[in-house]
């Protein structure tokens, strides 16, 4: 997966593409995998880096959605539970089982939630991750030693999935490339071209590093830009009515001491109508999320003060050591591309079902949905695209298509386990150059070889790409990531043959992005 090869494929392609996809998040890359694996000639263009937006900023859960079951949306839960099982089968190096406990502080909570979670487990059928059951107070404390003990009666245990969202996405990009797709990051779509009848028949775009502009023609163009869906639709029709109602979700990251065991906490009811999770992730504790309506999407969103206080206050009710602002190592904000609904009271009430929409111009838009259901969304999207673009009728092949890096015993690679089958190649880099075994920072689990690998094999172009998405340094500890940035910039400059001015520019750009992840503790 080399960017130079992707650009060569793009510019040497003289015929019409079968499918052109705008957007390099989970949905867009999922569509690319599905389309390419059916044999369709596929091009994907991403304005920034793969997963720069929503797809790297999730709660890191592969789940059916307990809250959707309570809302009565059984069809979405069934779909998500099935997709959860398929994803674990196709990417065992990245998707793992996680034990969740719902603590009970009133007599009715354990039997009430126990019944609902039993149904949740039944619905998962053959794709189940484990049986739910009611726990005694002692069992709950053994699994959650840091839980608030005051009035604790026990809990309910159930099982769901956990993953590294950005790492999965990068492996998905590699999978699409292996299936024959051409995917280019830092390539901005600036317009949509139309045929004599006024139907969209391609895109005009600009490759950002070289500044080179070009036009690519396609039988069907798929808009998979998430929160920015309506801005792409406006390229075809400036008067188009918006279909996205964006909301943002905030997460706070703490050290492992707040959740030292391998069990997660699920709070089924909070004051904003969402569930809240506290989960162990990459040796840290991740707590979230909020659901706050916003007027428009931005590429680098920041948390609102009320969201930070809400998470801290809610977490304090369930942890014996209340977390404070000074304990926050990083905070990240993601924007949900929710589809508008008439009569919805708030964004928490909006469905997470996906929507396929075809504008009068023939532009196909796929929006909404959940990370967990990306594969099913892509299958649905390509089915529609094949009809719209008059493509040969071919069956979807992704239910049993292994994601790049597939390895059934990846845990044997230790800290490199998330690379799966790529881990031995990274180990080989260290043997060739022992200095690459040096940590990027004493507070982070990453080494120099991972930077080199990201540049050579995963299309990383900026310091942010490496510290935010090829590794998760910025998400785990923002200040430690800032300290590691000069070392990353030096390694990248060597690999990309960049000068000192580039390094200075990169560090400035990264500091600006990292400022959205650092929580000011001045008011603590």
Short mmCIF file of C-alpha atoms in Angstrom, two decimals:
data_model
loop_
_atom_site.label_atom_id
_atom_site.label_comp_id
_atom_site.label_asym_id
_atom_site.label_seq_id
_atom_site.Cartn_x
_atom_site.Cartn_y
_atom_site.Cartn_z
CA UNK A 1 0.00 0.00 0.00
CA UNK A 2 2.26 2.74 -1.28
CA UNK A 3 0.97 6.19 -2.15
CA UNK A 4 3.29 6.50 -5.15
CA UNK A 5 1.75 3.36 -6.64
CA UNK A 6 -1.75 4.67 -5.96
CA UNK A 7 -0.98 7.95 -7.74
CA UNK A 8 0.51 6.07 -10.68
CA UNK A 9 -2.66 3.97 -10.89
CA UNK A 10 -4.82 7.10 -10.71
CA UNK A 11 -3.04 9.13 -13.38
CA UNK A 12 -2.40 6.24 -15.77
CA UNK A 13 -6.07 5.23 -15.75
CA UNK A 14 -7.48 6.40 -19.07
CA UNK A 15 -10.86 4.62 -19.09
CA UNK A 16 -14.01 5.29 -17.10
CA UNK A 17 -14.05 3.99 -13.52
CA UNK A 18 -16.95 1.75 -12.52
CA UNK A 19 -17.26 3.31 -9.06
CA UNK A 20 -15.78 6.57 -7.72
CA UNK A 21 -16.07 7.03 -3.96
CA UNK A 22 -15.71 10.37 -2.21
CA UNK A 23 -14.70 9.92 1.44
CA UNK A 24 -12.12 7.72 3.15
CA UNK A 25 -13.79 6.84 6.44
CA UNK A 26 -15.26 3.49 7.46
CA UNK A 27 -18.23 3.76 5.08
CA UNK A 28 -16.25 4.90 2.04
CA UNK A 29 -13.46 2.37 2.51
CA UNK A 30 -16.04 -0.32 3.19
CA UNK A 31 -17.69 0.51 -0.15
CA UNK A 32 -14.27 0.36 -1.83
CA UNK A 33 -13.60 -3.12 -0.42
CA UNK A 34 -17.01 -4.39 -1.49
CA UNK A 35 -16.90 -2.86 -4.97
CA UNK A 36 -13.32 -3.96 -5.71
CA UNK A 37 -13.90 -7.48 -4.40
CA UNK A 38 -16.81 -7.80 -6.87
CA UNK A 39 -14.40 -6.91 -9.66
CA UNK A 40 -15.57 -3.34 -10.21
CA UNK A 41 -12.92 -0.81 -11.22
CA UNK A 42 -12.86 1.34 -8.07
CA UNK A 43 -11.38 4.72 -7.12
CA UNK A 44 -11.58 6.34 -3.68
CA UNK A 45 -10.50 9.92 -2.95
CA UNK A 46 -10.10 11.34 0.56
CA UNK A 47 -9.57 15.05 1.18
CA UNK A 48 -7.50 14.57 4.32
CA UNK A 49 -6.14 11.31 5.74
CA UNK A 50 -8.07 8.07 5.97
CA UNK A 51 -10.22 8.21 9.10
CA UNK A 52 -9.30 11.81 9.95
CA UNK A 53 -12.90 12.48 10.96
CA UNK A 54 -15.52 10.38 12.72
CA UNK A 55 -14.03 6.97 12.00
CA UNK A 56 -11.02 7.44 14.32
CA UNK A 57 -13.06 9.04 17.13
CA UNK A 58 -15.53 6.33 18.19
CA UNK A 59 -16.06 4.67 21.59
CA UNK A 60 -13.87 1.79 20.30
CA UNK A 61 -16.71 -0.73 20.60
CA UNK A 62 -17.96 -3.31 18.12
CA UNK A 63 -21.43 -3.74 19.54
CA UNK A 64 -25.08 -4.32 18.82
CA UNK A 65 -26.22 -1.27 20.73
CA UNK A 66 -28.02 -2.02 24.00
CA UNK A 67 -29.74 1.38 23.89
CA UNK A 68 -31.29 0.62 20.50
CA UNK A 69 -32.89 -2.49 21.98
CA UNK A 70 -34.52 -0.35 24.66
CA UNK A 71 -35.77 1.99 21.91
CA UNK A 72 -37.41 -0.99 20.22
CA UNK A 73 -35.14 -0.89 17.16
CA UNK A 74 -34.68 -4.67 17.12
CA UNK A 75 -33.81 -4.78 13.42
CA UNK A 76 -30.78 -2.50 13.93
CA UNK A 77 -29.66 -4.55 16.95
CA UNK A 78 -29.94 -7.79 14.98
CA UNK A 79 -27.99 -6.32 12.08
CA UNK A 80 -25.28 -4.96 14.37
CA UNK A 81 -24.94 -8.18 16.37
CA UNK A 82 -24.53 -10.19 13.18
CA UNK A 83 -21.98 -7.72 11.80
CA UNK A 84 -20.15 -7.78 15.13
CA UNK A 85 -19.66 -11.53 14.75
CA UNK A 86 -18.62 -11.27 11.10
CA UNK A 87 -16.05 -8.59 11.93
CA UNK A 88 -14.54 -10.65 14.74
CA UNK A 89 -14.20 -13.58 12.34
CA UNK A 90 -12.62 -11.44 9.61
CA UNK A 91 -10.32 -9.35 11.82
CA UNK A 92 -9.47 -11.35 14.97
CA UNK A 93 -6.24 -9.38 15.38
CA UNK A 94 -8.26 -6.21 15.98
CA UNK A 95 -11.63 -7.28 17.42
CA UNK A 96 -11.73 -8.88 20.85
CA UNK A 97 -14.34 -9.85 23.41
CA UNK A 98 -14.84 -7.42 26.31
CA UNK A 99 -16.69 -8.08 29.55
CA UNK A 100 -19.15 -5.34 30.53
CA UNK A 101 -20.73 -4.93 33.93
CA UNK A 102 -23.84 -2.91 34.68
CA UNK A 103 -23.58 -2.05 38.41
CA UNK A 104 -26.83 -2.12 40.38
CA UNK A 105 -27.52 0.18 43.33
CA UNK A 106 -31.28 -0.41 43.68
CA UNK A 107 -33.02 -3.75 44.23
CA UNK A 108 -34.82 -3.69 40.89
CA UNK A 109 -31.85 -2.87 38.65
CA UNK A 110 -30.16 -6.29 38.44
CA UNK A 111 -33.29 -8.27 37.46
CA UNK A 112 -34.50 -5.48 35.14
CA UNK A 113 -31.23 -5.07 33.24
CA UNK A 114 -30.52 -8.77 33.49
CA UNK A 115 -33.69 -9.55 31.52
CA UNK A 116 -32.87 -7.00 28.81
CA UNK A 117 -29.29 -8.21 28.45
CA UNK A 118 -30.46 -11.82 28.31
CA UNK A 119 -32.60 -10.84 25.30
CA UNK A 120 -29.59 -9.01 23.84
CA UNK A 121 -27.58 -12.22 24.11
CA UNK A 122 -30.37 -14.33 22.61
CA UNK A 123 -30.63 -12.00 19.61
CA UNK A 124 -26.92 -12.49 18.87
CA UNK A 125 -27.60 -16.18 18.14
CA UNK A 126 -24.56 -17.97 16.70
CA UNK A 127 -22.65 -14.68 16.71
CA UNK A 128 -22.75 -14.42 20.51
CA UNK A 129 -19.70 -13.30 22.48
CA UNK A 130 -20.72 -14.78 25.85
CA UNK A 131 -23.69 -15.32 28.17
CA UNK A 132 -25.02 -12.61 30.47
CA UNK A 133 -25.82 -13.25 34.13
CA UNK A 134 -26.49 -11.48 37.41
CA UNK A 135 -23.50 -10.95 39.71
CA UNK A 136 -23.37 -10.74 43.50
CA UNK A 137 -21.86 -7.73 45.21
CA UNK A 138 -18.65 -9.66 45.86
CA UNK A 139 -18.33 -10.80 42.25
CA UNK A 140 -18.91 -7.27 41.03
CA UNK A 141 -16.19 -5.87 43.31
CA UNK A 142 -13.76 -8.56 42.24
CA UNK A 143 -14.21 -7.55 38.61
CA UNK A 144 -14.46 -3.82 39.30
CA UNK A 145 -12.32 -3.04 42.38
CA UNK A 146 -12.53 0.72 41.73
CA UNK A 147 -16.35 0.85 41.54
CA UNK A 148 -18.22 3.06 44.03
CA UNK A 149 -19.14 0.66 46.88
CA UNK A 150 -21.71 2.88 48.59
CA UNK A 151 -25.10 1.08 48.32
CA UNK A 152 -23.71 -1.30 45.67
CA UNK A 153 -25.91 -4.42 45.49
CA UNK A 154 -24.27 -6.28 42.61
CA UNK A 155 -24.42 -6.09 38.86
CA UNK A 156 -25.12 -7.77 35.54
CA UNK A 157 -22.36 -9.02 33.27
CA UNK A 158 -22.62 -9.25 29.49
CA UNK A 159 -20.17 -9.39 26.58
CA UNK A 160 -19.57 -7.22 23.54
CA UNK A 161 -16.65 -6.42 21.26
CA UNK A 162 -13.81 -3.92 21.36
CA UNK A 163 -11.48 -2.71 18.62
CA UNK A 164 -9.03 -0.03 17.53
CA UNK A 165 -11.07 1.97 15.02
CA UNK A 166 -8.28 3.79 13.14
CA UNK A 167 -6.04 0.71 13.02
CA UNK A 168 -8.93 -1.32 11.57
CA UNK A 169 -9.58 1.40 9.00
CA UNK A 170 -5.95 1.45 7.83
CA UNK A 171 -6.08 -2.34 7.48
CA UNK A 172 -9.31 -1.93 5.52
CA UNK A 173 -7.60 0.48 3.13
CA UNK A 174 -4.92 -2.17 2.59
CA UNK A 175 -7.65 -4.76 2.02
CA UNK A 176 -9.31 -2.61 -0.62
CA UNK A 177 -5.95 -2.08 -2.32
CA UNK A 178 -5.32 -5.85 -2.32
CA UNK A 179 -8.69 -6.30 -4.02
CA UNK A 180 -7.60 -3.92 -6.78
CA UNK A 181 -9.02 -0.57 -5.66
CA UNK A 182 -7.09 2.68 -6.05
CA UNK A 183 -7.25 4.83 -2.90
CA UNK A 184 -5.58 8.21 -2.46
CA UNK A 185 -5.48 10.34 0.68
CA UNK A 186 -4.91 14.09 0.61
CA UNK A 187 -6.84 14.35 -2.63
CA UNK A 188 -9.67 16.89 -2.50
CA UNK A 189 -12.77 16.56 -4.68
CA UNK A 190 -13.47 20.11 -5.82
CA UNK A 191 -16.46 19.49 -8.09
CA UNK A 192 -18.72 16.98 -9.80
CA UNK A 193 -18.89 16.66 -13.56
CA UNK A 194 -22.13 16.00 -15.43
CA UNK A 195 -23.09 14.54 -18.79
CA UNK A 196 -25.30 16.15 -21.42
CA UNK A 197 -28.43 15.07 -19.53
CA UNK A 198 -27.30 16.66 -16.28
CA UNK A 199 -26.37 13.45 -14.48
CA UNK A 200 -23.19 13.17 -12.42
CA UNK A 201 -20.55 11.28 -14.40
CA UNK A 202 -17.33 11.99 -12.53
CA UNK A 203 -15.35 14.26 -10.25
CA UNK A 204 -12.84 17.07 -10.53
CA UNK A 205 -10.16 16.85 -7.87
CA UNK A 206 -6.80 18.16 -6.69
CA UNK A 207 -3.92 16.14 -5.27
CA UNK A 208 -2.85 18.33 -2.36
CA UNK A 209 0.89 17.60 -2.16
CA UNK A 210 1.64 18.33 -5.81
CA UNK A 211 -1.26 20.72 -6.42
CA UNK A 212 -2.07 18.74 -9.58
CA UNK A 213 -5.71 18.93 -10.68
CA UNK A 214 -7.46 16.25 -12.70
CA UNK A 215 -10.85 14.90 -13.77
CA UNK A 216 -11.91 11.29 -13.22
CA UNK A 217 -14.97 9.89 -14.98
CA UNK A 218 -17.11 7.19 -13.41
CA UNK A 219 -20.28 5.22 -14.11
CA UNK A 220 -21.47 6.01 -10.59
CA UNK A 221 -20.22 8.41 -7.92
CA UNK A 222 -20.76 7.50 -4.26
CA UNK A 223 -20.81 10.22 -1.60
CA UNK A 224 -19.58 8.67 1.67
CA UNK A 225 -18.36 11.78 3.47
CA UNK A 226 -20.20 11.36 6.77
CA UNK A 227 -20.75 14.71 8.52
CA UNK A 228 -19.79 16.52 5.31
CA UNK A 229 -22.38 14.71 3.19
CA UNK A 230 -24.41 17.80 2.38
CA UNK A 231 -21.42 19.85 1.20
CA UNK A 232 -20.67 17.20 -1.45
CA UNK A 233 -24.33 17.00 -2.43
CA UNK A 234 -24.25 20.79 -2.89
CA UNK A 235 -21.52 20.38 -5.51
CA UNK A 236 -24.17 18.76 -7.71
CA UNK A 237 -27.04 21.02 -6.64
CA UNK A 238 -26.37 24.15 -4.52
CA UNK A 239 -30.08 24.28 -3.59
CA UNK A 240 -30.17 20.76 -2.15
CA UNK A 241 -32.01 20.34 1.16
CA UNK A 242 -29.69 19.17 3.99
CA UNK A 243 -30.15 15.59 5.17
CA UNK A 244 -27.58 15.47 7.98
CA UNK A 245 -28.23 16.51 11.57
CA UNK A 246 -24.75 16.43 13.16
CA UNK A 247 -24.09 15.75 16.82
CA UNK A 248 -20.82 15.44 18.62
CA UNK A 249 -19.64 12.91 21.15
CA UNK A 250 -16.80 13.53 23.59
CA UNK A 251 -14.54 11.01 25.33
CA UNK A 252 -12.05 11.50 28.15
CA UNK A 253 -8.98 9.28 28.59
CA UNK A 254 -7.38 8.51 31.96
CA UNK A 255 -4.61 6.23 33.15
CA UNK A 256 -5.20 2.55 33.89
CA UNK A 257 -5.64 3.02 37.65
CA UNK A 258 -9.25 4.13 37.21
CA UNK A 259 -10.14 0.74 35.69
CA UNK A 260 -7.24 -1.62 36.51
CA UNK A 261 -8.90 -4.91 35.56
CA UNK A 262 -10.12 -6.08 32.14
CA UNK A 263 -13.83 -5.41 32.72
CA UNK A 264 -15.72 -2.38 31.44
CA UNK A 265 -18.57 -0.43 33.04
CA UNK A 266 -21.82 0.32 31.24
CA UNK A 267 -24.19 2.91 32.72
CA UNK A 268 -27.56 2.38 30.97
CA UNK A 269 -29.15 5.73 31.79
CA UNK A 270 -27.59 9.19 32.00
CA UNK A 271 -29.15 12.62 32.10
CA UNK A 272 -28.60 13.22 28.35
CA UNK A 273 -30.42 10.05 27.32
CA UNK A 274 -27.36 8.02 26.33
CA UNK A 275 -25.56 5.13 27.89
CA UNK A 276 -22.09 5.82 29.23
CA UNK A 277 -19.10 3.49 29.03
CA UNK A 278 -15.86 3.28 30.97
CA UNK A 279 -13.63 0.81 29.18
CA UNK A 280 -10.04 -0.41 29.34
CA UNK A 281 -8.27 0.47 26.06
CA UNK A 282 -4.58 0.23 25.16
CA UNK A 283 -3.61 0.21 28.85
CA UNK A 284 -5.69 3.30 29.62
CA UNK A 285 -9.26 4.06 30.73
CA UNK A 286 -11.64 5.62 28.21
CA UNK A 287 -14.90 7.22 29.40
CA UNK A 288 -17.71 8.58 27.24
CA UNK A 289 -19.74 9.62 25.44
CA UNK A 290 -21.97 12.67 25.06
CA UNK A 291 -24.54 13.45 22.37
CA UNK A 292 -24.73 17.19 21.70
CA UNK A 293 -26.40 18.73 18.66
CA UNK A 294 -24.14 21.12 16.75
CA UNK A 295 -24.99 23.55 13.93
CA UNK A 296 -22.32 22.29 11.52
CA UNK A 297 -19.48 19.82 11.27
CA UNK A 298 -15.80 20.78 11.52
CA UNK A 299 -12.81 18.60 10.75
CA UNK A 300 -11.08 19.24 14.11
CA UNK A 301 -13.89 19.59 16.66
CA UNK A 302 -13.31 20.48 20.31
CA UNK A 303 -15.23 19.42 23.42
CA UNK A 304 -17.64 21.82 25.06
CA UNK A 305 -17.12 22.64 28.71
CA UNK A 306 -20.55 21.25 29.60
CA UNK A 307 -19.64 17.92 27.97
CA UNK A 308 -16.43 17.61 29.97
CA UNK A 309 -18.24 18.37 33.22
CA UNK A 310 -21.01 15.93 32.36
CA UNK A 311 -18.57 13.05 31.85
CA UNK A 312 -16.56 13.88 34.99
CA UNK A 313 -19.72 14.20 37.10
CA UNK A 314 -21.25 10.97 35.79
CA UNK A 315 -17.99 9.03 36.20
CA UNK A 316 -17.66 10.30 39.78
CA UNK A 317 -20.94 8.61 40.69
CA UNK A 318 -19.61 5.20 39.74
CA UNK A 319 -15.88 5.31 40.60
CA UNK A 320 -14.60 5.32 44.18
CA UNK A 321 -11.89 7.79 43.11
CA UNK A 322 -13.70 10.64 41.31
CA UNK A 323 -11.69 11.69 38.24
CA UNK A 324 -10.76 15.35 37.91
CA UNK A 325 -9.64 17.55 35.05
CA UNK A 326 -6.02 17.06 36.10
CA UNK A 327 -6.42 13.31 35.57
CA UNK A 328 -7.43 13.69 31.92
CA UNK A 329 -4.59 12.57 29.62
CA UNK A 330 -6.48 13.27 26.41
CA UNK A 331 -9.93 14.23 25.21
CA UNK A 332 -11.26 13.62 21.73
CA UNK A 333 -14.40 14.65 19.93
CA UNK A 334 -16.18 12.88 17.09
CA UNK A 335 -19.09 14.05 14.96
CA UNK A 336 -21.96 11.68 14.17
CA UNK A 337 -23.52 12.05 10.70
CA UNK A 338 -27.09 11.42 11.83
CA UNK A 339 -29.83 11.54 9.23
CA UNK A 340 -32.57 14.09 9.91
CA UNK A 341 -35.86 12.80 11.28
CA UNK A 342 -39.17 14.60 11.72
CA UNK A 343 -40.25 15.01 15.34
CA UNK A 344 -37.04 13.81 17.01
CA UNK A 345 -36.66 15.46 20.42
CA UNK A 346 -32.85 15.40 20.39
CA UNK A 347 -29.97 13.74 18.58
CA UNK A 348 -29.98 10.81 21.02
CA UNK A 349 -33.45 9.97 19.68
CA UNK A 350 -32.30 9.86 16.03
CA UNK A 351 -31.94 6.42 14.52
CA UNK A 352 -28.49 5.02 13.76
CA UNK A 353 -29.88 3.16 10.74
CA UNK A 354 -28.10 3.97 7.50
CA UNK A 355 -29.74 5.70 4.55
CA UNK A 356 -29.16 5.33 0.80
CA UNK A 357 -30.19 8.49 -1.03
CA UNK A 358 -30.00 9.22 -4.76
CA UNK A 359 -30.27 12.87 -5.73
CA UNK A 360 -31.91 14.02 -8.97
CA UNK A 361 -28.40 14.44 -10.37
CA UNK A 362 -27.75 10.71 -9.90
CA UNK A 363 -25.28 11.22 -7.05
CA UNK A 364 -25.56 8.27 -4.66
CA UNK A 365 -25.17 9.17 -0.98
CA UNK A 366 -24.78 6.69 1.86
CA UNK A 367 -25.11 8.21 5.33
CA UNK A 368 -25.88 7.37 8.95
CA UNK A 369 -25.26 3.93 10.35
CA UNK A 370 -22.68 2.69 12.88
CA UNK A 371 -19.04 1.63 12.73
CA UNK A 372 -20.09 -1.93 13.56
CA UNK A 373 -22.39 -2.15 10.54
CA UNK A 374 -20.02 -0.64 7.96
CA UNK A 375 -19.79 -3.91 5.97
CA UNK A 376 -23.55 -4.27 5.63
CA UNK A 377 -23.86 -0.58 4.75
CA UNK A 378 -21.25 -1.03 2.05
CA UNK A 379 -23.00 -4.08 0.62
CA UNK A 380 -26.26 -2.15 0.43
CA UNK A 381 -24.51 0.84 -1.11
CA UNK A 382 -22.74 -1.20 -3.80
CA UNK A 383 -25.96 -3.05 -4.63
CA UNK A 384 -27.59 0.31 -5.35
CA UNK A 385 -24.50 1.62 -7.16
CA UNK A 386 -24.44 -1.42 -9.45
CA UNK A 387 -28.01 -0.78 -10.50
CA UNK A 388 -27.50 2.96 -10.90
CA UNK A 389 -24.28 2.55 -12.87
CA UNK A 390 -25.56 -0.40 -14.96
CA UNK A 391 -22.68 -2.55 -13.70
CA UNK A 392 -22.59 -6.35 -14.14
CA UNK A 393 -24.61 -8.10 -11.45
CA UNK A 394 -22.14 -9.70 -9.01
CA UNK A 395 -22.59 -11.11 -5.52
CA UNK A 396 -21.11 -9.47 -2.43
CA UNK A 397 -17.98 -11.31 -1.23
CA UNK A 398 -17.17 -9.52 2.03
CA UNK A 399 -18.89 -11.71 4.62
CA UNK A 400 -15.92 -14.08 4.49
CA UNK A 401 -13.21 -11.71 3.28
CA UNK A 402 -10.37 -11.47 5.79
CA UNK A 403 -9.21 -7.96 6.65
CA UNK A 404 -5.53 -7.24 5.96
CA UNK A 405 -3.42 -8.31 8.94
CA UNK A 406 -5.67 -11.28 9.72
CA UNK A 407 -3.96 -13.48 12.30
CA UNK A 408 -5.76 -15.84 14.71
CA UNK A 409 -3.04 -15.64 17.41
CA UNK A 410 -1.87 -12.04 17.03
CA UNK A 411 -1.48 -11.66 20.80
CA UNK A 412 1.86 -13.48 20.55
CA UNK A 413 3.29 -10.31 18.97
CA UNK A 414 2.85 -8.40 22.23
CA UNK A 415 2.71 -4.63 21.77
CA UNK A 416 2.60 -5.16 17.99
CA UNK A 417 -0.42 -7.48 18.16
CA UNK A 418 -2.69 -4.90 16.50
CA UNK A 419 -0.62 -5.19 13.32
CA UNK A 420 -1.49 -8.89 13.03
CA UNK A 421 0.40 -10.57 10.22
CA UNK A 422 2.37 -7.35 9.57
CA UNK A 423 4.04 -7.56 12.99
CA UNK A 424 6.97 -9.78 11.83
CA UNK A 425 7.85 -7.22 9.14
CA UNK A 426 8.00 -4.46 11.78
CA UNK A 427 10.17 -6.70 13.96
CA UNK A 428 12.45 -7.18 10.95
CA UNK A 429 12.85 -3.39 10.68
CA UNK A 430 14.10 -3.36 14.26
CA UNK A 431 16.58 -6.14 13.57
CA UNK A 432 17.89 -4.21 10.58
CA UNK A 433 18.13 -0.95 12.56
CA UNK A 434 18.12 -1.57 16.35
CA UNK A 435 17.69 2.13 17.05
CA UNK A 436 14.11 1.84 15.79
CA UNK A 437 13.26 -0.11 18.96
CA UNK A 438 13.56 3.08 20.99
CA UNK A 439 10.21 4.33 22.38
CA UNK A 440 8.77 7.53 20.96
CA UNK A 441 8.04 8.55 24.54
CA UNK A 442 8.36 6.91 27.93
CA UNK A 443 4.62 7.40 28.44
CA UNK A 444 3.60 5.75 25.15
CA UNK A 445 3.71 2.12 23.94
CA UNK A 446 5.08 2.95 20.48
CA UNK A 447 8.55 2.70 18.91
CA UNK A 448 10.36 4.23 15.95
CA UNK A 449 9.87 1.19 13.72
CA UNK A 450 6.13 1.87 13.71
CA UNK A 451 6.77 5.34 12.27
CA UNK A 452 8.92 3.92 9.49
CA UNK A 453 6.33 1.24 8.74
CA UNK A 454 3.53 3.83 8.63
CA UNK A 455 5.40 5.90 6.05
CA UNK A 456 6.64 3.03 3.88
CA UNK A 457 3.58 0.80 3.93
CA UNK A 458 0.54 2.74 5.20
CA UNK A 459 0.54 6.03 3.29
CA UNK A 460 1.25 8.22 6.33
CA UNK A 461 2.19 11.71 5.13
CA UNK A 462 2.15 13.89 8.24
CA UNK A 463 3.18 13.74 11.88
CA UNK A 464 -0.51 13.81 12.74
CA UNK A 465 -1.16 10.75 10.56
CA UNK A 466 1.38 8.79 12.59
CA UNK A 467 0.60 10.01 16.10
CA UNK A 468 -3.18 10.13 15.69
CA UNK A 469 -4.17 7.24 13.41
CA UNK A 470 -1.25 4.88 12.54
CA UNK A 471 -0.54 4.82 16.26
CA UNK A 472 -3.02 6.13 18.86
CA UNK A 473 -0.56 8.27 20.79
CA UNK A 474 -2.56 11.49 20.57
CA UNK A 475 -5.71 9.74 21.77
CA UNK A 476 -3.98 8.10 24.73
CA UNK A 477 -1.84 10.92 26.06
CA UNK A 478 -1.87 14.23 24.22
CA UNK A 479 1.04 15.85 26.06
CA UNK A 480 3.21 12.75 25.61
CA UNK A 481 2.36 12.79 21.89
CA UNK A 482 3.47 16.42 21.65
CA UNK A 483 6.80 15.47 23.26
CA UNK A 484 7.19 12.58 20.80
CA UNK A 485 6.43 14.73 17.75
CA UNK A 486 10.02 15.94 17.04
CA UNK A 487 11.31 12.36 16.95
CA UNK A 488 8.47 11.35 14.64
CA UNK A 489 9.10 14.34 12.36
CA UNK A 490 12.79 13.45 12.13
CA UNK A 491 12.07 9.84 11.17
CA UNK A 492 9.44 10.88 8.64
CA UNK A 493 11.71 13.52 7.09
CA UNK A 494 14.35 10.85 6.56
CA UNK A 495 11.87 8.48 4.93
CA UNK A 496 10.15 11.12 2.78
CA UNK A 497 13.32 13.08 1.97
CA UNK A 498 11.98 16.27 3.51
CA UNK A 499 14.04 19.24 4.73
CA UNK A 500 14.22 21.09 8.04
CA UNK A 501 11.53 23.57 6.96
CA UNK A 502 9.11 20.69 6.46
CA UNK A 503 9.82 19.45 9.98
CA UNK A 504 9.14 22.87 11.46
CA UNK A 505 5.90 23.15 9.49
CA UNK A 506 4.79 19.69 10.54
CA UNK A 507 5.43 20.32 14.22
CA UNK A 508 3.44 23.55 14.10
CA UNK A 509 0.54 21.81 12.35
CA UNK A 510 0.59 18.94 14.83
CA UNK A 511 0.63 21.27 17.84
CA UNK A 512 -2.49 22.97 16.50
CA UNK A 513 -4.33 19.66 16.09
CA UNK A 514 -3.11 18.40 19.48
CA UNK A 515 -4.50 21.52 21.16
CA UNK A 516 -7.97 20.06 20.58
CA UNK A 517 -6.98 16.97 22.61
CA UNK A 518 -5.33 18.71 25.58
CA UNK A 519 -7.69 19.64 28.39
CA UNK A 520 -6.87 22.89 30.12
CA UNK A 521 -6.77 22.15 33.85
CA UNK A 522 -6.55 25.77 34.94
CA UNK A 523 -10.06 25.64 36.36
CA UNK A 524 -9.44 22.41 38.30
#
